Amino acid sequence: MKRYFLSILVLLSCFSAFGQREIIVMDWDVVKDIVKEDPDDVKQLVSRLSAPTLDTTLTFNDRIIAFYGQSLISNGSEDALVDEVRRLFSEKKYADTLVKAREALAINPLNLVALDRAGTSIALMIESGDTSYNKDEAKQYFNRAMRIYNTIAMTGLGNEEYPFCVTTVSDEYEFMRNYLELYEYEEQALIGSCDVFTLKETSEYYSDKKIYFDATRPLEILAKALGL
């Protein structure tokens, strides 16, 4: 019950209308309270967000609690596996990539790198003639990732005042490439609590020359790793 009460607070306190569209500004303190009070409820939201078929009863507020709450629950414990996923994928060992991606997703079902590489590995193996996999399985990974990209998009506008909120630095790259089709940048800088990219080219999905990400959570994880 407490989780639902706090969920309403997130909506009422952070749901704001702007000229372009409506966004839900992330409040990490509120999400931390929700995870502390009702972790099982957060896990249920994660399961619903991860389901093969989209749960249309999930609100964006629910999605935000699921995605950002999961970051607090798993707390980066899948990172070593995700590093292996990246290495194996770069070596074109797609079957092994898929195995490690599934292990990472068993810890954090909403890890964007693991979802993307799992789906892409299956697609590439099918393309090479491997009949052990099917397109529907790849599509499930891509669909889950798209739900997360849509969730991140709801947290900001990408400008200095309303940056997109992420859970890891890798979220930034995945979001830019796979959602906004932004592939190259001239400069990356940390300004306050924001990671800022100066883009070489814009796209039909993002027209500003700079894109801002709220790096509060990545900086928190880094500080903890450094013992600060």
XYZ file of C-alpha atoms in Angstrom:
228
model
C 0.000 0.000 0.000
C 2.844 2.387 0.846
C 4.350 1.930 -2.610
C 1.133 2.992 -4.306
C 0.869 6.041 -2.077
C 4.413 7.081 -2.930
C 3.751 6.329 -6.588
C 0.940 8.875 -6.543
C 3.284 11.377 -4.940
C 5.776 10.944 -7.756
C 3.047 11.626 -10.265
C 1.604 14.640 -8.496
C 4.893 16.276 -7.630
C 6.811 15.605 -10.836
C 4.380 15.405 -13.712
C 4.753 18.655 -15.602
C 3.503 20.007 -18.924
C 5.749 21.843 -21.360
C 5.375 23.263 -24.831
C 6.720 20.159 -26.576
C 5.274 17.356 -24.489
C 4.723 16.176 -20.938
C 7.493 14.677 -18.833
C 7.890 13.069 -15.431
C 10.929 14.532 -13.674
C 12.745 11.808 -11.741
C 13.031 12.089 -7.961
C 15.607 9.552 -6.768
C 14.756 10.135 -3.102
C 11.154 9.109 -3.703
C 12.157 6.017 -5.700
C 14.628 5.035 -2.973
C 11.831 5.271 -0.407
C 9.610 3.081 -2.573
C 12.334 0.432 -2.940
C 13.037 0.523 0.785
C 9.395 0.236 1.809
C 8.064 -2.149 -0.862
C 10.846 -3.920 -2.806
C 8.548 -6.816 -3.716
C 6.079 -4.435 -5.327
C 8.895 -2.919 -7.364
C 9.976 -6.407 -8.461
C 6.406 -7.131 -9.561
C 6.444 -3.986 -11.694
C 9.770 -5.116 -13.191
C 8.221 -8.498 -14.076
C 5.270 -6.783 -15.730
C 7.559 -4.446 -17.679
C 9.655 -7.454 -18.765
C 6.728 -9.624 -19.882
C 6.790 -10.902 -23.499
C 3.499 -9.117 -24.167
C 3.188 -5.482 -23.162
C 1.108 -4.940 -20.044
C -1.025 -2.025 -21.193
C -2.190 -1.307 -17.639
C 1.314 -0.130 -16.682
C 1.473 3.640 -16.415
C 4.646 5.556 -17.185
C 4.850 6.209 -13.482
C 4.907 2.421 -12.925
C 7.564 2.031 -15.606
C 9.732 4.676 -13.972
C 9.474 2.991 -10.580
C 10.333 -0.356 -12.208
C 13.338 0.796 -14.254
C 14.953 3.150 -11.768
C 13.970 1.008 -8.782
C 15.587 -2.052 -10.374
C 18.850 -0.130 -10.584
C 18.760 0.251 -6.811
C 17.812 -3.386 -6.252
C 20.457 -4.994 -8.471
C 22.951 -2.216 -7.679
C 25.280 -3.079 -10.557
C 25.708 -6.730 -9.578
C 25.306 -7.689 -13.245
C 28.142 -5.410 -14.407
C 30.848 -8.087 -14.693
C 28.534 -10.209 -16.834
C 27.662 -7.209 -19.014
C 31.384 -6.584 -19.566
C 31.633 -10.188 -20.784
C 28.651 -9.616 -23.046
C 30.415 -6.665 -24.655
C 33.671 -8.587 -25.107
C 32.041 -11.681 -26.594
C 29.878 -9.608 -28.931
C 32.904 -7.654 -30.189
C 34.567 -11.026 -30.913
C 31.455 -12.101 -32.859
C 30.838 -15.014 -30.499
C 27.105 -14.540 -30.664
C 25.963 -17.787 -29.032
C 28.235 -17.127 -26.052
C 27.078 -13.506 -25.980
C 23.485 -14.671 -25.684
C 24.333 -17.022 -22.799
C 26.024 -14.246 -20.823
C 23.318 -11.721 -21.680
C 20.679 -14.075 -20.310
C 22.712 -14.466 -17.100
C 22.934 -10.681 -16.749
C 19.204 -10.310 -17.384
C 18.448 -12.890 -14.704
C 19.956 -10.358 -12.279
C 18.665 -7.190 -13.917
C 15.934 -7.857 -16.502
C 16.092 -4.207 -17.597
C 19.783 -3.898 -18.465
C 19.845 -2.184 -21.851
C 23.226 -3.500 -23.027
C 22.253 -7.099 -22.275
C 18.869 -6.680 -23.989
C 20.331 -5.115 -27.118
C 23.179 -7.614 -27.503
C 20.880 -10.572 -26.823
C 18.437 -9.505 -29.516
C 21.149 -8.558 -31.990
C 23.051 -11.828 -31.424
C 19.927 -13.851 -32.193
C 19.247 -11.767 -35.317
C 22.810 -12.221 -36.563
C 22.766 -15.966 -35.923
C 19.503 -16.306 -37.831
C 20.999 -14.243 -40.652
C 23.963 -16.631 -40.809
C 21.606 -19.586 -41.271
C 21.346 -20.866 -37.693
C 17.879 -22.380 -37.307
C 18.181 -22.840 -33.523
C 16.625 -19.429 -32.909
C 13.605 -17.517 -34.145
C 12.832 -13.860 -34.801
C 10.139 -13.722 -32.124
C 12.731 -14.341 -29.399
C 14.920 -11.509 -30.686
C 11.869 -9.266 -30.949
C 11.033 -9.847 -27.278
C 14.422 -8.488 -26.221
C 14.131 -5.493 -28.560
C 10.573 -4.752 -27.431
C 11.595 -4.784 -23.777
C 14.465 -2.405 -24.548
C 12.094 -0.084 -26.430
C 9.818 0.096 -23.395
C 12.814 1.254 -21.371
C 13.864 3.814 -23.978
C 10.317 5.201 -23.924
C 10.548 5.380 -20.133
C 13.851 7.281 -20.205
C 12.356 9.647 -22.787
C 9.532 10.484 -20.384
C 11.975 11.822 -17.762
C 13.251 14.829 -19.673
C 13.723 16.839 -22.837
C 17.480 16.392 -23.161
C 18.266 20.015 -22.401
C 20.095 21.576 -19.460
C 16.918 22.248 -17.492
C 15.298 18.874 -18.085
C 17.978 16.239 -18.813
C 17.121 12.615 -19.530
C 17.595 10.486 -16.412
C 19.758 7.342 -16.691
C 20.948 4.586 -14.372
C 24.362 3.975 -15.998
C 26.651 5.689 -18.481
C 25.940 2.876 -20.936
C 22.243 3.883 -20.837
C 23.277 7.158 -22.432
C 24.983 5.534 -25.415
C 22.261 2.940 -25.943
C 19.555 5.612 -25.749
C 21.323 7.928 -28.190
C 22.103 5.244 -30.768
C 19.075 2.994 -30.597
C 16.325 5.488 -29.767
C 17.400 8.884 -31.073
C 19.703 7.686 -33.889
C 22.555 9.880 -32.660
C 25.738 8.064 -33.594
C 28.588 10.552 -33.340
C 29.561 13.301 -30.953
C 32.375 15.843 -30.833
C 32.754 16.180 -27.092
C 31.556 14.664 -23.828
C 31.795 16.566 -20.555
C 30.557 16.276 -16.993
C 28.864 19.521 -16.012
C 27.606 19.413 -12.441
C 25.572 16.210 -12.200
C 24.940 16.047 -15.957
C 26.784 14.164 -18.672
C 26.684 16.441 -21.724
C 27.370 15.443 -25.334
C 28.085 17.923 -28.109
C 26.772 16.166 -31.195
C 28.408 16.004 -34.603
C 25.059 15.425 -36.249
C 21.461 15.583 -35.110
C 18.638 13.323 -36.286
C 14.953 13.474 -37.100
C 14.332 12.421 -33.480
C 16.611 14.968 -31.780
C 17.483 18.353 -33.271
C 19.584 20.141 -30.619
C 23.385 20.191 -30.838
C 23.781 19.217 -27.194
C 22.108 16.470 -25.203
C 22.080 16.363 -21.405
C 21.755 13.294 -19.183
C 21.113 13.374 -15.456
C 24.034 11.259 -14.207
C 23.055 11.329 -10.528
C 22.871 7.544 -10.258
C 26.059 6.769 -12.278
C 27.980 9.299 -10.161
C 26.569 7.721 -6.979
C 27.740 4.276 -8.111
C 31.187 5.662 -9.036
C 31.565 7.388 -5.663
C 30.688 4.168 -3.865
C 33.194 2.178 -5.944
C 35.900 4.699 -5.068
C 34.956 4.656 -1.393
C 34.033 8.325 -1.374
